[in-house]
Amino acid sequence: RVQREYANVLVSRPSPGVALITLNRPKALNALNAAHFQDISDAMKEADEDASVGAIILTGSERAFAAGADIKEMKDKSFAEAYTANFLADWEVITKLKKPVIAAVSGYALGGGLELALQADILLAAPSAQLGQPEVNLGVIPGGGGTQRLAHLIGKSRAMELVLTGRIIGADEAERWGIGRVVREGSVVDEAVKVASDIASKGRIAVNAGKEAGLRFEKRLFHALFSTKDQKEGMAAFAEKRRAEWTHS
Ligand code: CO8
């Protein structure tokens, strides 16, 4: 399989079953302009469709995961242009993927950058991480799901504090509030590769179902998994004290 090349992201396979997508627009602190976002979206979909991939990592640079949507690109848009073209309508790309996504965040994750990270299933942060929704300082509000996802994760009061003041919080405060886990020893990307490898070693059907389960469907999906060979193998292996041989069927 030939790996596509992208102008604004780097794609690699640091470990079997793991796709690593690195945002690579360093001069703009990985600000998300249309071309950058298209590359992220295409690279994520490519990894999602690749049968050899079991988990996807999204990361940025040491200095910035992503400093938000590209302010210079959008500053002159009119309401009519934004509304008619449905600006940011493709934004929820990660939430439509089947494979689990881990965001490995170092440095700034601001505005749309934080919203991108919040769409991941698992968020790991380096101690250098700086998270916030500073849109209010630009005369706008979060547009990529930030108000809702933050409220869900950390509660309404803390979410409103971030959204209404634009205050940027550090990794420790973010962890205390329930936004992911801080990786204090070693590199956050190395830790993400370990977690992703672990996930990639499991039966894919159960991993996908675990990711998809909203509470409403959880029990029914649980029941449905009893029709898979992986369930029979996984439970038999436990009873026989051996490692499961997943066939992903
Ligand atoms: N857009 C465009 N360019 C940016 C952005 C950005 N969001 N952030 C940084 N840059 C550029 C700077 O303009 C600068 O470029 P240049 O060298 O050409 O002047 C370069 O990156 C380096 O940045 P700084 O010199 O400012 O670096 P500092 O270390 O002094 O400051 C900060 C770093 C604090 C991160 C600062 O750059 C900053 O405040 N950036 C803007 C943060 C922000 O407001 N983000 C929210 C944007 S709005 C948004 O995300 C709406 C989301 C909508 C939904 C999601 C859609 C994708």
CSV table of C-alpha atoms and ligand atoms in Angstrom, one decimal:
chain,number,residue,atom,x,y,z
A,1,ARG,CA,0.0,0.0,0.0
A,2,VAL,CA,1.4,3.4,-1.0
A,3,GLN,CA,1.2,6.0,1.6
A,4,ARG,CA,-0.2,9.3,0.3
A,5,GLU,CA,1.9,12.4,0.9
A,6,TYR,CA,0.3,15.5,2.4
A,7,ALA,CA,1.6,19.1,2.3
A,8,ASN,CA,0.5,20.0,5.9
A,9,VAL,CA,0.6,16.7,7.8
A,10,LEU,CA,3.2,13.9,8.3
A,11,VAL,CA,1.9,10.3,8.3
A,12,SER,CA,3.9,7.4,9.8
A,13,ARG,CA,3.5,4.0,11.3
A,14,PRO,CA,5.5,4.0,14.5
A,15,SER,CA,4.3,0.6,15.5
A,16,PRO,CA,2.3,-2.2,13.9
A,17,GLY,CA,-1.4,-1.3,13.7
A,18,VAL,CA,-0.7,2.4,14.7
A,19,ALA,CA,-1.1,5.4,12.4
A,20,LEU,CA,0.6,8.6,13.6
A,21,ILE,CA,-0.7,11.8,12.0
A,22,THR,CA,1.4,14.9,12.8
A,23,LEU,CA,0.1,18.4,12.1
A,24,ASN,CA,2.9,20.1,10.3
A,25,ARG,CA,2.4,23.8,9.7
A,26,PRO,CA,5.0,25.0,12.2
A,27,LYS,CA,5.3,28.6,11.1
A,28,ALA,CA,1.6,29.2,12.0
A,29,LEU,CA,1.7,27.1,15.2
A,30,ASN,CA,-0.4,24.5,13.3
A,31,ALA,CA,-3.3,27.0,12.8
A,32,LEU,CA,-6.0,25.2,10.9
A,33,ASN,CA,-6.5,26.8,7.4
A,34,ALA,CA,-8.7,25.1,4.8
A,35,ALA,CA,-5.8,23.2,3.1
A,36,HIS,CA,-4.4,22.0,6.4
A,37,PHE,CA,-7.7,20.9,7.6
A,38,GLN,CA,-8.4,19.0,4.3
A,39,ASP,CA,-5.1,17.2,4.8
A,40,ILE,CA,-5.9,16.2,8.3
A,41,SER,CA,-9.3,15.0,7.3
A,42,ASP,CA,-8.0,13.0,4.3
A,43,ALA,CA,-5.1,11.5,6.3
A,44,MET,CA,-7.5,10.5,9.1
A,45,LYS,CA,-9.9,8.9,6.6
A,46,GLU,CA,-7.1,7.1,4.8
A,47,ALA,CA,-5.9,5.6,8.1
A,48,ASP,CA,-9.5,4.7,9.1
A,49,GLU,CA,-10.0,2.8,5.9
A,50,ASP,CA,-6.7,0.9,6.1
A,51,ALA,CA,-7.4,-2.6,7.4
A,52,SER,CA,-3.9,-2.8,8.9
A,53,VAL,CA,-4.5,0.1,11.2
A,54,GLY,CA,-6.1,-0.5,14.7
A,55,ALA,CA,-5.7,3.0,16.2
A,56,ILE,CA,-4.9,6.5,15.1
A,57,ILE,CA,-2.8,9.1,16.9
A,58,LEU,CA,-3.1,12.8,16.1
A,59,THR,CA,-0.4,15.1,17.4
A,60,GLY,CA,1.3,18.4,16.7
A,61,SER,CA,4.7,19.9,17.6
A,62,GLU,CA,6.3,20.5,20.9
A,63,ARG,CA,5.2,24.1,20.8
A,64,ALA,CA,1.7,23.7,19.5
A,65,PHE,CA,-0.8,20.9,18.9
A,66,ALA,CA,-2.8,23.6,17.1
A,67,ALA,CA,-3.3,27.3,17.9
A,68,GLY,CA,-6.9,27.3,16.5
A,69,ALA,CA,-8.6,28.0,13.2
A,70,ASP,CA,-6.6,30.2,11.0
A,71,ILE,CA,-7.6,33.7,12.0
A,72,LYS,CA,-5.9,35.4,9.0
A,73,GLU,CA,-7.8,33.2,6.6
A,74,MET,CA,-11.2,33.7,8.1
A,75,LYS,CA,-11.0,37.3,9.3
A,76,ASP,CA,-12.7,38.9,6.3
A,77,LYS,CA,-15.5,36.4,5.9
A,78,SER,CA,-19.0,37.9,5.9
A,79,PHE,CA,-21.9,36.2,7.7
A,80,ALA,CA,-23.5,35.5,4.3
A,81,GLU,CA,-20.4,33.7,3.1
A,82,ALA,CA,-19.9,31.7,6.3
A,83,TYR,CA,-23.6,30.7,6.4
A,84,THR,CA,-24.1,30.0,2.7
A,85,ALA,CA,-21.0,27.9,2.4
A,86,ASN,CA,-21.7,26.2,5.7
A,87,PHE,CA,-18.2,27.1,7.0
A,88,LEU,CA,-16.8,24.3,9.1
A,89,ALA,CA,-19.5,21.9,8.2
A,90,ASP,CA,-16.9,19.1,7.6
A,91,TRP,CA,-15.4,19.8,10.9
A,92,GLU,CA,-16.5,16.8,12.9
A,93,VAL,CA,-14.3,14.4,10.9
A,94,ILE,CA,-12.9,12.5,13.9
A,95,THR,CA,-16.3,11.7,15.3
A,96,LYS,CA,-17.2,9.9,12.1
A,97,LEU,CA,-14.2,7.6,12.1
A,98,LYS,CA,-14.6,3.9,13.1
A,99,LYS,CA,-11.1,3.6,14.5
A,100,PRO,CA,-10.2,5.0,17.9
A,101,VAL,CA,-8.3,8.3,17.9
A,102,ILE,CA,-5.8,9.4,20.6
A,103,ALA,CA,-4.8,13.1,20.7
A,104,ALA,CA,-1.3,13.6,22.0
A,105,VAL,CA,-1.1,17.3,23.0
A,106,SER,CA,2.0,19.3,23.6
A,107,GLY,CA,2.0,23.1,23.9
A,108,TYR,CA,-0.9,25.2,22.6
A,109,ALA,CA,-4.3,23.5,21.9
A,110,LEU,CA,-6.5,26.6,21.5
A,111,GLY,CA,-9.8,27.3,19.9
A,112,GLY,CA,-10.4,24.9,17.0
A,113,GLY,CA,-7.1,23.1,18.1
A,114,LEU,CA,-8.6,22.2,21.4
A,115,GLU,CA,-11.9,21.3,19.7
A,116,LEU,CA,-10.0,19.0,17.4
A,117,ALA,CA,-8.3,17.3,20.4
A,118,LEU,CA,-11.6,17.0,22.3
A,119,GLN,CA,-13.1,15.0,19.4
A,120,ALA,CA,-10.5,12.3,20.0
A,121,ASP,CA,-11.5,9.3,22.1
A,122,ILE,CA,-8.5,9.7,24.4
A,123,LEU,CA,-6.6,12.8,25.2
A,124,LEU,CA,-3.1,12.6,26.5
A,125,ALA,CA,-1.3,15.8,27.4
A,126,ALA,CA,2.4,16.7,28.0
A,127,PRO,CA,3.1,19.0,31.0
A,128,SER,CA,3.6,21.8,28.5
A,129,ALA,CA,0.0,21.7,27.2
A,130,GLN,CA,-1.9,24.9,27.3
A,131,LEU,CA,-5.6,24.5,26.6
A,132,GLY,CA,-8.3,27.1,26.1
A,133,GLN,CA,-11.1,28.6,24.0
A,134,PRO,CA,-9.9,32.1,23.4
A,135,GLU,CA,-12.5,32.9,20.7
A,136,VAL,CA,-14.2,35.4,22.9
A,137,ASN,CA,-11.1,37.6,22.6
A,138,LEU,CA,-11.7,37.6,18.8
A,139,GLY,CA,-15.3,38.6,19.1
A,140,VAL,CA,-16.6,35.1,18.3
A,141,ILE,CA,-17.4,31.8,20.1
A,142,PRO,CA,-16.1,28.2,19.6
A,143,GLY,CA,-17.5,26.8,16.4
A,144,GLY,CA,-16.2,23.2,16.4
A,145,GLY,CA,-18.2,21.7,19.3
A,146,GLY,CA,-16.2,23.3,22.2
A,147,THR,CA,-19.1,24.7,24.2
A,148,GLN,CA,-20.9,21.3,24.2
A,149,ARG,CA,-18.0,18.9,24.6
A,150,LEU,CA,-16.5,20.9,27.4
A,151,ALA,CA,-19.8,21.2,29.2
A,152,HIS,CA,-20.1,17.4,28.9
A,153,LEU,CA,-16.6,16.7,30.1
A,154,ILE,CA,-16.0,19.3,32.8
A,155,GLY,CA,-19.4,20.6,33.7
A,156,LYS,CA,-21.3,23.8,32.7
A,157,SER,CA,-19.6,26.2,35.1
A,158,ARG,CA,-16.0,25.3,34.2
A,159,ALA,CA,-16.9,25.2,30.5
A,160,MET,CA,-18.5,28.6,30.7
A,161,GLU,CA,-15.5,30.0,32.6
A,162,LEU,CA,-13.3,28.9,29.7
A,163,VAL,CA,-15.6,30.0,27.0
A,164,LEU,CA,-16.6,33.4,28.5
A,165,THR,CA,-13.2,34.5,29.8
A,166,GLY,CA,-10.9,32.8,27.2
A,167,ARG,CA,-8.6,31.8,30.0
A,168,ILE,CA,-5.9,29.3,29.1
A,169,ILE,CA,-5.3,26.5,31.5
A,170,GLY,CA,-2.2,24.3,32.0
A,171,ALA,CA,-2.0,20.5,31.8
A,172,ASP,CA,-2.5,20.0,35.6
A,173,GLU,CA,-5.6,22.0,35.8
A,174,ALA,CA,-7.0,20.4,32.7
A,175,GLU,CA,-6.3,16.9,34.2
A,176,ARG,CA,-7.9,17.9,37.5
A,177,TRP,CA,-11.0,19.0,35.6
A,178,GLY,CA,-11.2,15.8,33.7
A,179,ILE,CA,-9.8,16.7,30.3
A,180,GLY,CA,-7.6,13.6,29.7
A,181,ARG,CA,-4.4,12.5,31.4
A,182,VAL,CA,-1.0,14.2,31.8
A,183,VAL,CA,2.0,12.2,30.8
A,184,ARG,CA,4.7,13.3,33.2
A,185,GLU,CA,7.5,10.9,32.3
A,186,GLY,CA,8.9,10.7,28.8
A,187,SER,CA,7.3,11.9,25.6
A,188,VAL,CA,3.5,12.2,25.2
A,189,VAL,CA,3.8,10.7,21.7
A,190,ASP,CA,5.7,7.7,22.9
A,191,GLU,CA,3.0,7.1,25.5
A,192,ALA,CA,0.3,7.5,22.9
A,193,VAL,CA,2.0,4.9,20.7
A,194,LYS,CA,2.0,2.5,23.7
A,195,VAL,CA,-1.8,3.1,24.3
A,196,ALA,CA,-2.6,2.9,20.6
A,197,SER,CA,-0.5,-0.4,20.2
A,198,ASP,CA,-2.4,-1.8,23.2
A,199,ILE,CA,-5.8,-0.9,21.6
A,200,ALA,CA,-4.6,-2.2,18.2
A,201,SER,CA,-3.9,-5.6,19.7
A,202,LYS,CA,-7.5,-6.1,20.7
A,203,GLY,CA,-10.4,-7.5,18.7
A,204,ARG,CA,-11.4,-4.8,16.3
A,205,ILE,CA,-15.1,-5.4,16.6
A,206,ALA,CA,-15.2,-4.9,20.3
A,207,VAL,CA,-13.0,-1.8,20.1
A,208,ASN,CA,-15.3,-0.3,17.5
A,209,ALA,CA,-18.3,-1.1,19.5
A,210,GLY,CA,-16.7,0.3,22.7
A,211,LYS,CA,-16.0,3.5,20.8
A,212,GLU,CA,-19.5,3.8,19.3
A,213,ALA,CA,-21.4,3.0,22.4
A,214,GLY,CA,-23.6,5.8,23.7
A,215,LEU,CA,-25.3,4.7,26.9
A,216,ARG,CA,-28.5,4.2,25.1
A,217,PHE,CA,-27.0,1.5,22.9
A,218,GLU,CA,-24.4,0.1,25.2
A,219,LYS,CA,-26.3,-2.9,26.5
A,220,ARG,CA,-27.7,-3.9,23.0
A,221,LEU,CA,-24.2,-3.7,21.5
A,222,PHE,CA,-22.9,-5.8,24.4
A,223,HIS,CA,-25.6,-8.4,23.6
A,224,ALA,CA,-24.8,-8.2,19.9
A,225,LEU,CA,-21.2,-9.0,20.5
A,226,PHE,CA,-22.1,-12.5,21.6
A,227,SER,CA,-22.7,-13.2,17.9
A,228,THR,CA,-19.0,-12.7,17.1
A,229,LYS,CA,-16.2,-15.2,17.0
A,230,ASP,CA,-14.0,-12.8,18.8
A,231,GLN,CA,-16.3,-12.9,21.9
A,232,LYS,CA,-16.2,-16.7,21.9
A,233,GLU,CA,-12.4,-16.7,21.5
A,234,GLY,CA,-11.9,-13.9,24.0
A,235,MET,CA,-13.9,-15.6,26.8
A,236,ALA,CA,-12.6,-19.1,26.0
A,237,ALA,CA,-9.0,-17.7,26.2
A,238,PHE,CA,-9.7,-16.2,29.6
A,239,ALA,CA,-11.1,-19.5,30.9
A,240,GLU,CA,-8.2,-21.4,29.4
A,241,LYS,CA,-5.6,-18.9,30.7
A,242,ARG,CA,-4.1,-18.2,27.3
A,243,ARG,CA,-3.8,-15.2,25.0
A,244,ALA,CA,-6.7,-14.6,22.7
A,245,GLU,CA,-6.2,-15.1,18.9
A,246,TRP,CA,-8.4,-12.4,17.4
A,247,THR,CA,-9.8,-13.1,13.9
A,248,HIS,CA,-11.7,-9.8,13.8
A,249,SER,CA,-14.9,-11.7,12.8
B,1,CO8,N1,-4.4,31.7,13.1
B,1,CO8,C1,-3.5,32.2,12.3
B,1,CO8,N2,-2.2,32.4,12.6
B,1,CO8,C2,-1.8,32.1,13.8
B,1,CO8,C3,-2.7,31.6,14.8
B,1,CO8,C4,-4.1,31.4,14.4
B,1,CO8,N3,-5.0,30.8,15.2
B,1,CO8,N4,-2.0,31.3,15.9
B,1,CO8,C5,-0.8,31.7,15.7
B,1,CO8,N5,-0.6,32.1,14.4
B,1,CO8,C6,0.6,32.6,13.8
B,1,CO8,C7,1.0,34.0,14.3
B,1,CO8,O1,0.2,35.0,13.6
B,1,CO8,C8,2.5,34.1,14.0
B,1,CO8,O2,2.6,34.3,12.6
B,1,CO8,P1,3.7,35.4,12.1
B,1,CO8,O3,5.0,34.8,12.5
B,1,CO8,O4,3.5,35.3,10.6
B,1,CO8,O5,3.4,36.6,12.7
B,1,CO8,C9,2.9,32.6,14.3
B,1,CO8,O6,1.7,31.8,14.2
B,1,CO8,C10,3.5,32.5,15.7
B,1,CO8,O7,2.6,33.0,16.6
B,1,CO8,P2,3.0,34.1,17.7
B,1,CO8,O8,4.1,35.0,17.2
B,1,CO8,O9,1.7,34.8,18.1
B,1,CO8,O10,3.5,33.2,18.9
B,1,CO8,P3,3.5,33.5,20.4
B,1,CO8,O11,4.3,32.5,21.1
B,1,CO8,O12,3.8,34.9,20.7
B,1,CO8,O13,1.9,33.3,20.9
B,1,CO8,C11,-0.2,32.2,20.9
B,1,CO8,C12,1.3,32.0,20.8
B,1,CO8,C13,-0.6,32.6,22.3
B,1,CO8,C14,-0.8,30.8,20.6
B,1,CO8,C15,-0.7,33.2,19.9
B,1,CO8,O14,-0.2,32.9,18.6
B,1,CO8,C16,-2.2,33.3,19.8
B,1,CO8,O15,-2.9,33.9,20.7
B,1,CO8,N6,-2.8,32.7,18.7
B,1,CO8,C17,-4.2,32.7,18.5
B,1,CO8,C18,-5.0,31.8,19.4
B,1,CO8,C19,-6.5,31.9,19.1
B,1,CO8,O16,-7.1,32.9,19.3
B,1,CO8,N7,-7.1,30.7,18.7
B,1,CO8,C20,-8.5,30.7,18.4
B,1,CO8,C21,-8.7,31.0,16.9
B,1,CO8,S1,-10.5,31.1,16.5
B,1,CO8,C22,-11.0,29.4,16.4
B,1,CO8,O17,-10.2,28.5,16.5
B,1,CO8,C23,-12.4,29.2,16.0
B,1,CO8,C24,-12.7,27.7,16.0
B,1,CO8,C25,-13.7,27.4,15.0
B,1,CO8,C26,-14.0,25.9,14.9
B,1,CO8,C27,-12.8,25.1,14.4
B,1,CO8,C28,-12.4,25.4,13.0
B,1,CO8,C29,-11.2,24.8,12.5
